[in-house]
Amino acid sequence: MTAHASFPTPDGASDPVRRDVLTRAAALGVLAATASACTDDARSRPAAAGPPAFRFRGPRQAGVTTPQQTSALVTAYDLAPEVQGADGVRALKEVFGRWTRALAETLDGELPSPSPVRGKGIAEEISEGAPIEGAGKARLTATVAIGPRLPRLLCVAAPGALRELPPFPDDRLDPAFGGGDLLLQLCADDPRVTTATASALTRLAGSTLRPRWRQTGSLAPTPAGQTPRNHLGFKDGTANPTPKECERWVWSDDATYLVVRRIHIDVAGFARLGTRRQEEIIGRHKASGAPLGQRHEHDDVDIFAKTPQGRYVIPPRSHVRAASPRLDSGARMLRRGYGYDAGPEDRGLLFLAFMRDPALFARVQHRMTATDDLSRFIEHRGSAVAYVLPGALPGEDLGARLLA
């Protein structure tokens, strides 16, 4: 993660395509019908780059169960000290109003509003009327979430499960590269689009929000319909939940929770192991992604299966066993991980996971620390948790219910 006071302004532009505003019911129908990050037959597979573009307005924010794009940029902000309490509520309403209108104009083709809080659209923010190139074509999504401290600063009711994550034994966290009163996740198939959008939205926030840190990530080039591989050479993201499971374990009243972890990986150390030992640590075959003892990537991971000699097929200290939903009464999180590369000495995973309650992540992480042999090769260096706001319906701004 990188601390930044401002962001460079990249080149770019393309006029957004005008779209009709969806009603809540129609939007939910589109969400159900559109290929999703929660799918039955391709659960972890990013869609091929290109259309369809994702709408901004709707009951739920995009960037959670929408198909995964190839690039991500997460930016954390802190609320300025001088705008807290009732003043902070008013100031943040203005920021959310500007962001809502700018994103709705750019992604939905919405006509500019005469609202006094409307700032310039993202297009104008970038270059005096020159729009971002390919915002729709790059399938840009913007996902806004609030951190645990923000409700206290604003003196508003906090979502029930929004609290700081507990400390974990193997964490090596730098406070300067974690936390945040507000998180902005931008995803697209072109990193120039995410960078340009972050620059525009940061300017629209004015003096109300102060950038705290940011982290980029990307997926390895992957054929359409296949699961990307991580820096260890294994397929990553195979066991994501189905749409039905997402309704049960990810969404709650059109909101969810996001856990962000910047995980350094000892790529060289893991690479020195033989393939068989690597597979024992992960619990999957490296070539196919299938669970050990199985043939296909999406075969069931039966962590209790044993050989005729009484040995577990999936090793007791494997990664897939420690992460298994069977150890959490079936509870699941939706992962949208991206690799990061800060040079030969620092490569790893930008871990993004969505769930109904961050307590699930805490349970899994404690279990991994104690029983996962992969822990020898990873180090958590950055961390944040946040509540992903419900989407902005037609005629309302992001955060309308939180700041009412």
XYZ file of C-alpha atoms in Angstrom:
404
model
C 0.000 0.000 0.000
C 1.208 3.478 -0.781
C 0.463 6.638 1.162
C -0.539 9.428 -1.218
C -1.677 13.006 -0.720
C -2.775 13.262 -4.345
C -2.879 11.222 -7.513
C -1.448 11.944 -10.967
C -3.857 12.854 -13.713
C -3.617 10.342 -16.572
C -4.663 10.758 -20.132
C -7.918 9.646 -21.447
C -11.476 9.944 -22.694
C -14.698 8.534 -24.137
C -18.256 9.709 -23.878
C -20.364 7.551 -21.595
C -23.208 5.626 -23.151
C -26.640 6.872 -22.106
C -28.731 4.301 -20.262
C -32.235 4.293 -18.880
C -32.541 4.528 -15.109
C -33.528 1.209 -13.562
C -36.154 0.807 -10.944
C -35.195 -1.204 -7.892
C -36.983 -4.317 -9.101
C -35.532 -4.110 -12.588
C -32.051 -3.549 -11.197
C -32.323 -6.655 -9.042
C -33.430 -8.567 -12.101
C -30.396 -7.401 -14.032
C -28.132 -8.326 -11.130
C -29.572 -11.832 -11.092
C -29.420 -12.254 -14.858
C -25.953 -10.788 -15.425
C -22.930 -13.077 -15.214
C -21.695 -12.700 -11.668
C -18.629 -13.240 -9.532
C -20.944 -15.655 -7.694
C -21.737 -18.205 -10.398
C -22.550 -21.885 -10.396
C -20.333 -23.020 -13.231
C -17.562 -20.402 -13.334
C -17.349 -19.155 -9.804
C -13.950 -17.558 -9.910
C -13.568 -16.782 -13.571
C -13.264 -13.153 -14.683
C -15.308 -12.378 -17.744
C -13.493 -11.488 -20.925
C -12.501 -7.831 -21.075
C -15.126 -5.689 -22.754
C -18.916 -5.221 -22.539
C -21.253 -5.274 -20.799
C -20.499 -2.157 -18.825
C -21.854 -1.947 -15.289
C -24.386 0.601 -14.118
C -23.637 2.750 -11.131
C -27.164 3.244 -9.832
C -29.074 0.378 -8.297
C -30.066 -1.139 -4.962
C -26.598 -2.624 -4.539
C -23.219 -1.222 -5.443
C -21.345 -2.809 -8.315
C -17.897 -4.265 -7.730
C -19.010 -6.984 -5.313
C -20.816 -9.772 -7.176
C -20.307 -8.311 -10.645
C -17.757 -10.193 -12.780
C -14.197 -9.442 -11.749
C -12.194 -7.014 -13.863
C -8.455 -7.282 -14.440
C -7.276 -4.239 -12.435
C -8.105 -2.801 -9.023
C -7.216 0.327 -7.075
C -8.228 0.672 -3.422
C -7.915 4.111 -1.835
C -8.456 4.879 1.843
C -9.419 8.323 3.127
C -9.686 9.914 6.551
C -12.280 12.501 7.485
C -10.706 15.929 8.022
C -10.528 16.736 11.771
C -12.371 20.033 11.342
C -15.489 18.404 9.874
C -16.875 16.103 12.534
C -20.286 15.736 14.150
C -23.128 17.561 12.402
C -20.654 19.548 10.286
C -19.086 16.308 9.171
C -22.449 14.856 8.189
C -23.213 17.899 6.024
C -19.756 17.876 4.451
C -19.825 14.146 3.693
C -23.320 14.430 2.212
C -21.919 16.975 -0.220
C -19.025 14.709 -1.139
C -21.313 11.718 -1.645
C -23.611 13.904 -3.723
C -20.740 14.956 -5.990
C -19.471 11.396 -6.303
C -22.937 10.013 -7.008
C -23.657 12.500 -9.774
C -20.223 12.243 -11.340
C -20.353 8.435 -11.437
C -23.968 8.315 -12.605
C -23.163 10.737 -15.432
C -20.057 8.803 -16.449
C -21.353 5.236 -16.119
C -25.117 5.576 -16.618
C -25.208 8.519 -19.023
C -27.343 10.412 -16.522
C -28.071 14.040 -17.354
C -26.311 16.641 -15.175
C -28.364 17.684 -12.162
C -28.968 21.318 -11.183
C -28.319 20.329 -7.533
C -26.145 22.890 -5.730
C -23.910 20.114 -4.419
C -23.202 18.725 -7.877
C -19.561 19.080 -8.774
C -18.093 18.649 -12.216
C -18.566 15.268 -13.789
C -15.552 12.978 -13.814
C -15.071 13.834 -17.469
C -14.707 17.544 -16.742
C -12.618 16.888 -13.655
C -10.028 15.083 -15.724
C -9.433 17.620 -18.451
C -11.959 20.424 -18.808
C -14.496 18.496 -20.819
C -12.320 15.590 -22.008
C -13.995 12.434 -20.672
C -12.193 9.376 -19.357
C -11.272 7.116 -22.226
C -13.172 3.865 -22.115
C -14.827 4.078 -18.685
C -17.722 1.975 -19.952
C -15.649 -0.204 -22.250
C -13.240 -0.930 -19.378
C -16.215 -2.009 -17.209
C -15.396 0.497 -14.476
C -17.038 -0.051 -11.093
C -16.796 2.167 -8.005
C -17.566 0.679 -4.585
C -17.726 2.937 -1.512
C -17.452 1.684 2.069
C -17.070 3.287 5.497
C -14.580 2.335 8.208
C -15.309 1.659 11.896
C -14.273 5.119 13.107
C -16.464 7.180 10.798
C -19.848 6.680 12.545
C -18.283 7.751 15.840
C -16.815 10.880 14.273
C -20.157 11.791 12.717
C -22.242 10.766 15.745
C -24.441 8.506 13.611
C -25.564 4.934 14.222
C -22.972 2.370 13.175
C -23.852 -0.804 11.231
C -24.082 -3.678 13.693
C -21.043 -5.713 12.609
C -18.735 -2.784 11.843
C -15.788 -2.986 14.217
C -12.010 -3.183 13.961
C -10.525 -6.577 13.240
C -8.805 -8.241 16.203
C -5.012 -8.595 16.173
C -3.618 -11.802 14.700
C -0.394 -13.432 15.945
C 1.540 -13.284 12.671
C 0.486 -9.786 11.576
C 3.220 -7.320 10.702
C 0.952 -4.351 10.091
C 2.148 -0.821 9.474
C -0.492 1.621 10.846
C 0.363 4.074 8.076
C -0.755 1.557 5.463
C -4.071 0.366 6.853
C -7.363 1.511 8.290
C -9.283 4.473 6.943
C -12.585 6.238 7.561
C -13.696 5.578 3.989
C -12.589 3.034 1.391
C -13.037 3.425 -2.353
C -12.575 0.302 -4.478
C -12.232 0.997 -8.195
C -12.053 -1.913 -10.647
C -11.728 -1.887 -14.433
C -10.070 -3.685 -17.310
C -7.708 -0.728 -17.798
C -5.613 0.571 -14.867
C -5.510 4.028 -16.451
C -9.257 4.268 -15.941
C -9.071 3.425 -12.233
C -6.226 5.896 -11.697
C -8.051 8.651 -13.570
C -11.254 8.021 -11.637
C -9.427 8.049 -8.295
C -7.864 11.386 -9.206
C -11.234 12.865 -10.139
C -13.073 11.620 -7.064
C -10.283 12.760 -4.762
C -10.559 16.270 -6.194
C -14.334 16.177 -5.845
C -13.895 15.348 -2.141
C -12.163 18.692 -1.625
C -10.882 19.229 1.910
C -13.441 16.898 3.515
C -11.510 13.676 2.878
C -7.758 13.243 3.115
C -6.100 10.375 1.212
C -4.489 7.927 3.658
C -3.132 5.102 1.482
C -3.740 3.368 -1.791
C -2.968 -0.044 -3.276
C -3.154 -1.287 -6.838
C -3.588 -4.872 -7.965
C -3.992 -6.848 -11.165
C -4.872 -10.300 -12.436
C -2.365 -12.358 -14.388
C -3.260 -12.638 -18.088
C -5.813 -15.433 -18.218
C -7.883 -16.944 -21.040
C -11.538 -15.970 -20.794
C -13.525 -18.306 -18.575
C -10.508 -19.663 -16.696
C -9.395 -19.004 -13.120
C -6.404 -16.649 -12.765
C -3.203 -17.888 -11.169
C -1.459 -16.134 -8.301
C 2.248 -15.485 -7.739
C 2.633 -19.056 -6.421
C 1.457 -20.458 -9.753
C -1.806 -21.875 -8.346
C -5.320 -21.022 -9.449
C -6.750 -18.486 -7.003
C -10.442 -17.926 -6.326
C -11.857 -21.294 -7.350
C -14.190 -21.860 -4.410
C -16.253 -18.674 -4.456
C -19.931 -18.882 -3.435
C -22.850 -19.435 -5.799
C -25.499 -16.712 -6.313
C -27.755 -18.408 -3.753
C -24.896 -18.606 -1.277
C -24.093 -14.935 -1.885
C -27.623 -14.007 -0.867
C -27.178 -15.912 2.366
C -23.555 -15.182 3.252
C -22.560 -11.951 1.476
C -25.495 -9.561 1.180
C -27.548 -8.121 4.032
C -30.156 -5.442 3.244
C -28.302 -4.618 0.015
C -25.086 -3.974 1.960
C -22.063 -6.081 2.869
C -18.696 -5.858 4.608
C -15.279 -5.639 2.966
C -12.013 -6.900 4.431
C -8.811 -5.695 2.749
C -5.443 -7.300 3.459
C -2.108 -6.597 1.814
C -0.371 -9.970 2.001
C 3.329 -10.237 1.207
C 4.293 -13.634 -0.246
C 7.711 -15.267 -0.090
C 7.486 -16.279 -3.731
C 11.108 -17.413 -3.989
C 10.922 -19.520 -0.834
C 7.758 -21.291 -1.981
C 9.236 -21.847 -5.445
C 12.164 -23.754 -3.928
C 9.761 -26.481 -2.800
C 8.979 -29.394 -5.060
C 5.620 -29.421 -6.792
C 4.316 -32.264 -4.633
C 5.092 -30.384 -1.412
C 3.538 -27.213 -2.825
C 0.356 -29.162 -3.598
C 0.281 -30.595 -0.075
C 0.498 -27.083 1.380
C -2.234 -25.677 -0.867
C -4.415 -28.802 -0.962
C -4.912 -28.657 -4.740
C -3.186 -29.962 -7.844
C -1.098 -27.200 -9.375
C -1.857 -27.924 -13.014
C -5.612 -28.468 -12.890
C -6.614 -26.681 -9.695
C -8.520 -29.798 -8.624
C -8.605 -30.692 -4.922
C -6.107 -33.406 -4.045
C -7.652 -36.746 -4.859
C -10.005 -35.207 -7.449
C -9.765 -34.569 -11.198
C -11.554 -31.288 -11.843
C -11.068 -27.788 -10.479
C -14.598 -27.373 -9.155
C -14.914 -30.839 -7.612
C -15.983 -30.814 -3.990
C -13.233 -30.246 -1.419
C -13.978 -33.003 1.058
C -11.680 -32.179 3.961
C -12.811 -35.289 5.847
C -12.113 -37.850 3.085
C -9.504 -40.486 3.927
C -7.439 -42.988 2.008
C -7.894 -46.755 2.592
C -4.893 -46.476 4.903
C -6.718 -43.920 7.051
C -4.798 -40.791 6.014
C -6.584 -37.585 5.097
C -6.646 -37.011 1.339
C -6.513 -33.256 1.980
C -3.589 -32.740 4.405
C -4.693 -31.474 7.848
C -2.369 -28.451 7.588
C -3.300 -27.500 4.015
C -4.570 -24.081 3.053
C -7.886 -25.283 1.611
C -8.665 -27.173 4.796
C -7.987 -24.153 7.029
C -10.201 -22.007 4.789
C -12.982 -24.560 4.385
C -16.558 -23.334 4.963
C -17.292 -26.730 6.531
C -15.403 -25.521 9.597
C -17.696 -22.453 9.807
C -21.112 -24.127 9.501
C -21.109 -23.379 5.777
C -20.490 -19.618 6.094
C -18.615 -18.264 3.084
C -16.907 -15.092 1.939
C -16.666 -13.828 -1.636
C -13.047 -13.202 -2.596
C -11.905 -10.832 -5.346
C -8.143 -11.084 -4.957
C -5.529 -9.323 -7.089
C -1.782 -9.725 -7.275
C 0.536 -6.835 -6.561
C 4.183 -6.438 -7.520
C 6.263 -3.777 -5.777
C 9.553 -5.219 -7.005
C 11.478 -8.469 -6.566
C 11.431 -8.203 -2.754
C 7.740 -7.438 -2.353
C 5.192 -9.385 -4.329
C 1.922 -10.602 -2.977
C -1.844 -10.524 -2.813
C -4.290 -7.646 -2.505
C -6.919 -9.685 -0.671
C -10.449 -8.292 -1.044
C -13.248 -10.304 0.552
C -16.938 -9.547 1.052
C -19.107 -11.116 3.756
C -22.114 -10.518 6.012
C -19.975 -10.244 9.122
C -16.190 -9.677 9.367
C -16.201 -12.055 12.348
C -16.073 -14.814 9.704
C -12.750 -13.517 8.421
C -11.419 -13.325 11.982
C -12.303 -16.967 12.643
C -10.706 -18.144 9.414
C -7.590 -16.055 9.943
C -7.063 -17.339 13.485
C -7.431 -20.891 12.146
C -4.950 -20.270 9.341
C -2.400 -18.835 11.736
C -2.609 -21.997 13.835
C -3.027 -24.752 11.242
C -2.096 -23.537 7.732
C 1.396 -24.422 6.503
C 1.113 -21.657 3.898
C 1.458 -19.176 6.773
C 5.223 -19.790 6.703
C 5.360 -18.074 3.324
C 3.043 -15.097 3.832
C 2.999 -11.957 5.954
C 0.046 -9.604 6.439
C 1.371 -6.041 6.154
C -1.750 -3.960 5.559
C -5.337 -4.258 6.780
C -8.692 -2.501 6.662
C -12.333 -3.359 7.267
C -15.370 -1.424 6.087
C -19.138 -1.493 5.583
C -20.123 -1.364 1.906
C -23.041 1.043 1.631
C -26.249 0.092 -0.174
C -26.415 1.382 -3.721
C -27.774 4.747 -4.802
C -31.274 4.406 -6.207
C -32.567 6.913 -8.769
C -33.024 10.285 -7.113
C -30.816 9.575 -4.090
C -27.145 9.807 -3.226
C -24.775 7.246 -1.792
C -24.976 7.094 1.985
C -28.461 8.598 2.065
C -29.672 6.131 4.693
C -26.521 6.273 6.814
C -26.499 10.078 6.923
C -30.256 10.648 7.127
